Short mmCIF file of C-alpha atoms in Angstrom, two decimals:
data_model
loop_
_atom_site.label_atom_id
_atom_site.label_comp_id
_atom_site.label_asym_id
_atom_site.label_seq_id
_atom_site.Cartn_x
_atom_site.Cartn_y
_atom_site.Cartn_z
CA MET A 1 -103.50 103.55 -117.67
CA ALA A 2 -103.18 100.23 -115.81
CA LYS A 3 -103.97 97.13 -117.83
CA ASP A 4 -106.85 94.85 -116.82
CA TYR A 5 -105.29 91.41 -116.67
CA ALA A 6 -107.39 88.24 -116.74
CA LEU A 7 -106.28 85.04 -115.04
CA VAL A 8 -107.24 82.03 -117.16
CA LEU A 9 -107.01 78.33 -116.24
CA ASP A 10 -106.92 75.66 -118.97
CA ILE A 11 -107.75 72.17 -117.70
CA GLY A 12 -106.13 69.63 -119.99
CA SER A 13 -106.37 65.86 -119.67
CA SER A 14 -102.81 65.66 -118.30
CA LYS A 15 -101.68 69.28 -117.76
CA LEU A 16 -102.98 72.43 -116.11
CA ARG A 17 -102.03 75.75 -117.70
CA ALA A 18 -102.54 79.25 -116.35
CA VAL A 19 -102.05 82.52 -118.22
CA LEU A 20 -102.25 86.11 -116.98
CA ALA A 21 -103.00 88.32 -119.99
CA ALA A 22 -104.48 91.64 -121.10
CA HIS A 23 -105.49 93.26 -124.38
CA GLY A 24 -102.67 94.42 -126.64
CA VAL A 25 -102.74 96.36 -129.89
CA ASN A 26 -104.25 95.00 -133.13
CA ASN A 27 -106.15 92.17 -131.40
CA THR A 28 -103.04 90.78 -129.71
CA PHE A 29 -102.49 89.88 -126.05
CA ILE A 30 -100.01 91.14 -123.51
CA VAL A 31 -98.98 88.04 -121.56
CA LYS A 32 -97.74 88.98 -118.13
CA GLY A 33 -97.10 85.40 -117.09
CA LYS A 34 -97.78 81.77 -117.93
CA ALA A 35 -97.30 78.55 -116.01
CA VAL A 36 -97.88 74.86 -116.64
CA CYS A 37 -97.81 71.73 -114.52
CA GLU A 38 -98.56 68.06 -114.99
CA TYR A 39 -101.26 66.43 -112.90
CA ASP A 40 -103.15 63.13 -112.92
CA GLY A 41 -105.82 64.61 -115.20
CA TYR A 42 -109.18 63.13 -116.10
CA TYR A 43 -110.40 60.10 -118.01
CA GLU A 44 -113.89 59.23 -119.18
CA GLY A 45 -115.35 62.31 -117.49
CA ARG A 46 -113.74 61.74 -114.06
CA PHE A 47 -110.72 63.36 -112.41
CA LEU A 48 -108.28 60.63 -111.42
CA ASN A 49 -107.01 62.45 -108.32
CA PRO A 50 -109.38 65.34 -107.54
CA ASP A 51 -107.85 66.07 -104.13
CA ASP A 52 -104.58 67.26 -105.71
CA ILE A 53 -106.09 69.81 -108.11
CA ALA A 54 -106.18 72.66 -105.57
CA SER A 55 -102.50 72.28 -104.68
CA SER A 56 -101.58 72.12 -108.38
CA ILE A 57 -103.44 75.38 -109.08
CA LYS A 58 -101.82 76.95 -106.01
CA GLY A 59 -98.45 76.01 -107.46
CA LEU A 60 -99.33 77.70 -110.77
CA LEU A 61 -100.34 80.88 -108.92
CA GLY A 62 -96.99 80.80 -107.14
CA GLU A 63 -95.14 80.55 -110.46
CA LEU A 64 -97.11 83.56 -111.71
CA ASP A 65 -96.47 85.51 -108.48
CA TYR A 66 -100.23 86.02 -108.44
CA VAL A 67 -101.50 87.52 -105.19
CA ILE A 68 -105.26 87.38 -104.74
CA SER A 69 -106.65 90.71 -103.57
CA SER A 70 -109.86 92.74 -103.85
CA LYS A 71 -108.68 94.04 -107.25
CA ASN A 72 -107.82 90.66 -108.76
CA SER A 73 -110.03 88.08 -107.12
CA LYS A 74 -111.57 86.58 -110.28
CA ILE A 75 -110.48 83.53 -112.24
CA TYR A 76 -111.72 82.20 -115.60
CA VAL A 77 -111.90 78.40 -115.80
CA GLY A 78 -112.09 76.54 -119.09
CA VAL A 79 -114.59 73.68 -119.21
CA PRO A 80 -113.26 70.71 -121.22
CA ALA A 81 -115.47 68.89 -123.70
CA GLU A 82 -115.67 65.77 -121.50
CA PHE A 83 -117.61 67.77 -118.92
CA SER A 84 -119.74 69.57 -121.52
CA SER A 85 -122.74 69.06 -123.74
CA VAL A 86 -124.67 71.15 -126.24
CA SER A 87 -128.29 71.37 -127.33
CA LEU A 88 -130.01 73.43 -130.02
CA SER A 89 -133.12 75.53 -129.53
CA THR A 90 -135.20 77.61 -131.94
CA LEU A 91 -137.09 80.45 -130.28
CA THR A 92 -139.08 83.48 -131.51
CA TYR A 93 -139.13 86.84 -129.72
CA ASN A 94 -141.96 89.19 -130.70
CA LEU A 95 -140.94 92.85 -130.73
CA GLY A 96 -144.50 94.18 -130.26
CA SER A 97 -144.29 96.45 -133.30
CA ARG A 98 -142.21 96.83 -136.43
CA ARG A 99 -139.03 98.46 -135.17
CA LYS A 100 -135.26 98.18 -135.01
CA ILE A 101 -133.83 95.19 -133.16
CA LYS A 102 -131.73 96.12 -130.13
CA GLN A 103 -129.10 94.23 -128.16
CA SER A 104 -131.54 93.99 -125.26
CA ASP A 105 -133.98 92.11 -127.53
CA LEU A 106 -131.38 89.45 -128.24
CA GLU A 107 -130.49 89.22 -124.55
CA SER A 108 -134.19 88.64 -123.80
CA LEU A 109 -134.17 85.86 -126.41
CA TYR A 110 -131.10 84.24 -124.82
CA TYR A 111 -132.67 84.50 -121.36
CA MET A 112 -135.88 82.84 -122.56
CA ALA A 113 -133.89 80.03 -124.16
CA GLY A 114 -131.83 79.54 -121.03
CA GLU A 115 -134.90 79.37 -118.80
CA ARG A 116 -136.51 76.76 -121.03
CA ALA A 117 -133.34 74.67 -121.27
CA LYS A 118 -132.59 74.33 -117.56
CA SER A 119 -131.86 70.77 -116.46
CA GLY A 120 -131.13 69.01 -113.19
CA ASN A 121 -127.68 67.48 -113.72
CA VAL A 122 -126.09 70.30 -115.74
CA GLU A 123 -125.75 74.07 -115.62
CA ILE A 124 -125.95 76.43 -118.58
CA ILE A 125 -122.69 78.32 -119.12
CA SER A 126 -123.65 80.17 -122.31
CA VAL A 127 -126.33 80.67 -124.97
CA ASN A 128 -124.90 81.43 -128.40
CA PRO A 129 -126.55 82.26 -131.74
CA ILE A 130 -126.13 80.05 -134.78
CA SER A 131 -128.28 82.36 -136.94
CA PHE A 132 -131.34 84.65 -136.79
CA ARG A 133 -134.42 84.82 -138.98
CA LEU A 134 -136.33 88.09 -139.22
CA ASP A 135 -140.12 87.77 -139.31
CA GLU A 136 -140.73 84.74 -141.56
CA GLY A 137 -138.01 85.36 -144.10
CA ARG A 138 -134.53 86.82 -144.23
CA VAL A 139 -131.67 85.14 -142.37
CA SER A 140 -129.19 87.38 -140.58
CA LEU A 141 -126.08 86.67 -138.51
CA ASP A 142 -126.12 90.13 -136.91
CA PRO A 143 -129.69 91.47 -136.70
CA ILE A 144 -129.05 94.47 -134.43
CA GLY A 145 -130.36 97.58 -136.21
CA GLU A 146 -132.50 95.55 -138.63
CA VAL A 147 -136.25 96.38 -138.76
CA ALA A 148 -138.70 93.55 -138.05
CA MET A 149 -141.81 92.49 -136.14
CA SER A 150 -140.14 89.42 -134.65
CA VAL A 151 -136.75 87.73 -134.51
CA THR A 152 -136.27 83.96 -134.40
CA GLY A 153 -132.98 82.65 -133.11
CA GLU A 154 -131.41 79.28 -133.79
CA LEU A 155 -129.47 79.03 -130.54
CA SER A 156 -126.73 76.80 -129.19
CA ILE A 157 -126.90 76.13 -125.44
CA MET A 158 -123.68 75.04 -123.73
CA TYR A 159 -123.98 72.93 -120.60
CA CYS A 160 -121.46 71.94 -117.95
CA VAL A 161 -121.83 69.03 -115.54
CA LYS A 162 -122.93 70.40 -112.16
CA GLU A 163 -120.40 68.26 -110.31
CA PHE A 164 -117.57 69.96 -112.23
CA ILE A 165 -118.82 73.45 -111.32
CA GLU A 166 -119.39 72.55 -107.68
CA GLN A 167 -115.93 71.03 -107.47
CA PHE A 168 -114.16 74.07 -108.93
CA ASN A 169 -116.33 76.53 -107.01
CA ASN A 170 -115.01 74.89 -103.85
CA ILE A 171 -111.42 74.83 -105.11
CA VAL A 172 -111.21 78.49 -106.15
CA ALA A 173 -113.09 79.66 -103.05
CA GLY A 174 -110.63 77.72 -100.91
CA LEU A 175 -107.75 79.48 -102.67
CA GLY A 176 -109.31 82.88 -101.87
CA PHE A 177 -111.00 83.85 -105.13
CA GLU A 178 -114.27 85.75 -104.81
CA SER A 179 -115.48 85.20 -108.37
CA VAL A 180 -115.19 82.51 -111.06
CA GLU A 181 -116.49 82.42 -114.62
CA TYR A 182 -116.73 79.21 -116.62
CA ILE A 183 -115.93 79.23 -120.34
CA SER A 184 -116.55 76.40 -122.79
CA GLU A 185 -113.15 75.39 -124.13
CA PRO A 186 -114.35 73.74 -127.38
CA LEU A 187 -116.66 76.69 -128.15
CA SER A 188 -114.03 79.35 -127.48
CA GLU A 189 -111.52 77.39 -129.58
CA GLY A 190 -113.85 77.22 -132.58
CA LEU A 191 -114.70 80.92 -132.40
CA PHE A 192 -111.06 81.96 -132.06
CA ILE A 193 -109.28 79.86 -134.69
CA ILE A 194 -111.97 80.23 -137.40
CA ASP A 195 -112.78 83.71 -138.66
CA LYS A 196 -116.34 85.03 -138.56
CA GLU A 197 -116.98 84.96 -142.32
CA GLN A 198 -115.98 81.31 -142.58
CA ARG A 199 -118.26 80.43 -139.67
CA GLU A 200 -121.28 81.38 -141.80
CA ASP A 201 -120.94 77.78 -142.98
CA LEU A 202 -120.28 74.62 -140.98
CA ASN A 203 -116.75 73.84 -139.74
CA MET A 204 -115.31 70.94 -137.76
CA VAL A 205 -112.67 71.23 -135.04
CA ILE A 206 -110.82 68.15 -133.77
CA ASN A 207 -108.85 68.61 -130.56
CA VAL A 208 -106.64 65.61 -129.81
CA GLY A 209 -105.15 65.93 -126.34
CA ASP A 210 -103.13 63.51 -124.23
CA LEU A 211 -105.94 61.27 -122.99
CA THR A 212 -109.02 62.65 -124.74
CA THR A 213 -110.24 63.82 -128.14
CA ASN A 214 -113.20 66.08 -128.80
CA VAL A 215 -115.00 66.80 -132.06
CA GLY A 216 -117.01 69.99 -132.39
CA PHE A 217 -119.08 71.38 -135.25
CA VAL A 218 -119.00 75.18 -135.31
CA LYS A 219 -121.38 77.55 -137.09
CA GLY A 220 -122.16 81.21 -136.49
CA GLU A 221 -121.30 82.02 -132.87
CA GLY A 222 -121.98 78.58 -131.45
CA LEU A 223 -121.48 74.84 -131.51
CA VAL A 224 -124.12 72.75 -133.23
CA SER A 225 -122.66 69.44 -132.02
CA LEU A 226 -120.01 68.26 -129.55
CA THR A 227 -118.76 64.76 -128.81
CA SER A 228 -115.67 63.40 -127.06
CA PHE A 229 -113.94 60.08 -126.45
CA SER A 230 -111.11 58.98 -124.18
CA ILE A 231 -108.31 58.31 -126.65
CA GLY A 232 -105.42 60.71 -127.28
CA GLY A 233 -101.71 61.11 -127.86
CA GLY A 234 -100.88 59.47 -124.54
CA HIS A 235 -102.24 56.19 -125.91
CA ILE A 236 -99.71 56.41 -128.75
CA THR A 237 -96.93 56.83 -126.17
CA ASN A 238 -98.24 53.82 -124.25
CA ASP A 239 -98.43 51.73 -127.44
CA LEU A 240 -94.77 52.47 -128.20
CA ALA A 241 -93.77 51.65 -124.62
CA GLU A 242 -95.51 48.28 -124.78
CA ALA A 243 -94.29 47.42 -128.28
CA PHE A 244 -90.61 48.01 -127.52
CA ASP A 245 -90.49 47.48 -123.73
CA LEU A 246 -89.71 51.14 -123.02
CA THR A 247 -90.45 53.44 -120.13
CA LEU A 248 -93.04 56.12 -120.81
CA THR A 249 -90.34 58.81 -120.93
CA GLU A 250 -88.37 56.75 -123.46
CA ALA A 251 -91.51 56.13 -125.49
CA ASP A 252 -92.26 59.86 -125.48
CA ARG A 253 -88.76 60.58 -126.80
CA LEU A 254 -89.27 57.98 -129.52
CA LYS A 255 -92.63 59.49 -130.47
CA LYS A 256 -90.92 62.83 -131.05
CA GLN A 257 -88.54 61.16 -133.53
CA ILE A 258 -91.26 59.41 -135.53
CA VAL A 259 -91.68 60.57 -139.13
CA LEU A 260 -94.69 58.77 -140.59
CA SER A 261 -93.88 59.75 -144.16
CA LEU A 262 -90.61 57.77 -144.06
CA LYS A 263 -90.77 54.41 -145.85
CA GLY A 264 -87.42 52.98 -144.83
CA LYS A 265 -85.76 49.65 -145.49
CA ALA A 266 -86.18 46.72 -143.13
CA THR A 267 -82.79 47.56 -141.61
CA ASP A 268 -83.55 51.27 -140.97
CA CYS A 269 -83.88 52.26 -137.32
CA TYR A 270 -84.54 55.16 -135.00
CA GLU A 271 -81.70 55.69 -132.52
CA LEU A 272 -83.20 56.24 -129.08
CA LEU A 273 -81.40 57.52 -126.02
CA THR A 274 -82.58 55.44 -123.05
CA ASP A 275 -83.14 56.70 -119.51
CA GLN A 276 -79.74 55.15 -118.61
CA GLY A 277 -77.99 57.26 -121.25
CA LYS A 278 -77.41 54.41 -123.70
CA VAL A 279 -78.43 54.38 -127.37
CA THR A 280 -80.76 51.63 -128.55
CA LYS A 281 -82.06 51.00 -132.05
CA ILE A 282 -85.81 50.80 -132.76
CA PRO A 283 -86.95 49.40 -136.15
CA LEU A 284 -88.30 52.37 -138.13
CA ALA A 285 -91.02 50.53 -140.03
CA THR A 286 -92.36 48.77 -136.92
CA ALA A 287 -92.43 52.00 -134.86
CA ASN A 288 -94.24 53.83 -137.64
CA ASP A 289 -96.77 51.00 -137.88
CA VAL A 290 -97.48 51.18 -134.15
CA VAL A 291 -98.22 54.91 -134.39
CA ALA A 292 -100.22 54.49 -137.60
CA MET A 293 -102.44 51.80 -136.05
CA ARG A 294 -103.42 54.06 -133.16
CA LEU A 295 -104.07 56.98 -135.53
CA GLU A 296 -106.39 54.71 -137.51
CA VAL A 297 -108.33 54.01 -134.30
CA ILE A 298 -108.57 57.76 -133.56
CA ALA A 299 -109.67 58.47 -137.15
CA GLY A 300 -112.35 55.77 -136.90
CA ALA A 301 -113.70 57.26 -133.66
CA ILE A 302 -113.76 60.76 -135.21
CA SER A 303 -115.69 59.38 -138.18
CA GLN A 304 -118.23 57.90 -135.77
CA CYS A 305 -118.60 61.34 -134.15
CA MET A 306 -119.29 62.78 -137.60
CA GLN A 307 -121.95 60.13 -138.24
CA LEU A 308 -123.61 61.00 -134.92
CA TYR A 309 -123.96 64.57 -136.20
CA SER A 310 -125.05 63.69 -139.73
CA SER A 311 -125.74 60.32 -141.34
CA GLU A 312 -125.25 61.98 -144.73
CA TYR A 313 -121.78 62.72 -146.07
CA ILE A 314 -120.96 66.44 -145.92
CA PRO A 315 -118.87 66.99 -149.05
CA TYR A 316 -117.28 70.37 -148.36
CA LEU A 317 -116.40 70.63 -144.70
CA PRO A 318 -113.37 72.60 -143.44
CA VAL A 319 -111.64 70.50 -140.76
CA TYR A 320 -109.18 71.89 -138.21
CA LEU A 321 -106.83 69.98 -135.92
CA THR A 322 -105.78 71.39 -132.54
CA GLY A 323 -104.13 69.99 -129.42
CA ALA A 324 -100.73 68.29 -129.10
CA GLY A 325 -101.84 64.65 -129.30
CA VAL A 326 -101.46 64.28 -133.08
CA SER A 327 -100.16 67.65 -134.30
CA GLU A 328 -96.79 67.12 -132.60
CA ILE A 329 -96.17 63.88 -134.50
CA LYS A 330 -94.36 64.50 -137.78
CA GLY A 331 -96.76 63.44 -140.49
CA GLY A 332 -99.52 62.80 -137.94
CA ARG A 333 -101.99 65.27 -139.38
CA ASP A 334 -101.46 64.02 -142.93
CA TYR A 335 -101.94 60.39 -141.91
CA LEU A 336 -105.12 61.27 -139.98
CA ALA A 337 -106.41 63.12 -143.07
CA LYS A 338 -105.63 60.09 -145.25
CA CYS A 339 -107.53 57.79 -142.88
CA MET A 340 -110.55 60.11 -142.88
CA GLY A 341 -110.44 60.91 -146.59
CA ARG A 342 -110.56 64.67 -145.90
CA ASN A 343 -108.22 67.63 -145.98
CA ILE A 344 -107.23 68.74 -142.48
CA SER A 345 -105.71 72.12 -141.60
CA TYR A 346 -104.00 73.03 -138.35
CA GLY A 347 -106.18 75.15 -136.08
CA VAL A 348 -103.91 77.81 -134.62
CA PRO A 349 -104.35 81.05 -132.67
CA PRO A 350 -104.31 84.09 -135.01
CA LEU A 351 -101.46 85.58 -132.97
CA PRO A 352 -97.88 86.28 -134.07
CA GLY A 353 -95.44 83.80 -132.56
CA LYS A 354 -98.21 81.67 -131.03
CA ASN A 355 -99.52 79.91 -134.14
CA LYS A 356 -99.21 76.37 -132.79
CA PRO A 357 -102.11 73.87 -132.55
CA TYR A 358 -101.30 72.98 -128.93
CA LEU A 359 -101.72 76.66 -127.94
CA ALA A 360 -105.21 76.94 -129.44
CA SER A 361 -107.13 76.04 -126.28
CA ILE A 362 -105.38 78.32 -123.78
CA TYR A 363 -105.31 81.42 -126.00
CA SER A 364 -108.89 80.81 -127.10
CA LEU A 365 -109.88 80.90 -123.43
CA VAL A 366 -107.86 84.11 -122.99
CA ALA A 367 -109.70 85.66 -125.96
CA SER A 368 -113.09 84.72 -124.46
CA ALA A 369 -112.14 86.01 -121.01
CA LEU A 370 -110.93 89.34 -122.37
CA GLY A 371 -113.83 89.55 -124.82
#
């Protein structure tokens, strides 16, 4: 039987990634093709060069040999945190009599919540349950089949900026697609990298990208809070370039050599190959300090995001790090954890051979599209 492949677009702050994938065995994916390209990206909720996005996506389709036809005219587009927001709603649905709860009852609850939560500048892309309460008592995460008179849902409503949707509707229509579905990237990431049992309690996911960082709090099947700020791994590259008078490509090569756990002597250096093919020496301690200072800034901003969610300290809180901005720096996660005073685990796709933090967003979107 022919596989149903989904085309998924991940919109990063400096790269676009596309994957064509289908269901495999044992909750794996069959990846038919993947492509990536750099573009000008977005900063502080605005695309820096919006006119070039369509041609960049067209280039990705060419790399995938993807031909749009009546059978494959749909694309799934991930919505980054900078174009997203979340609100919580508590709503009760009366069943009319004491009976078993059906899927259609929950869908009616989601519809009611969505209708009440409509707003002018944003569009709802999903309504997700945090938890359910049956009648006036028992809490349930999966109430289908339970007997009750009413079901109350604590619901998470994901919004996307209307301008973003209008922009990408025009782009994909211009490329020839007949259908597009928008998926929240931070929500799909939280649901994919954290297993269902652990999501019964609160979890935090930090995605540090190239130019942006987002902090999401995940519980049940939804986000209870989402914030973002425009600082990422690219700022570390820029700091190194300015500190040592390097080009950005040289600074990026230096960043890949950095080992924050090294406490070298004053004479210890990193040997860097310049763009001209020469080797120059960069003081190890100074380079490490430059990176550490920016990580302290990122940690401070993350802590502020946590305070926006809760003014009280949450003692036991699993924290996961995704994205390439910090995870690709040797010792970066550990230093960030030290600055925040919390243990931090890598958030990785539960897929063999793809368990890297920088792959969390794209394969989370694939999981949501195929799900």
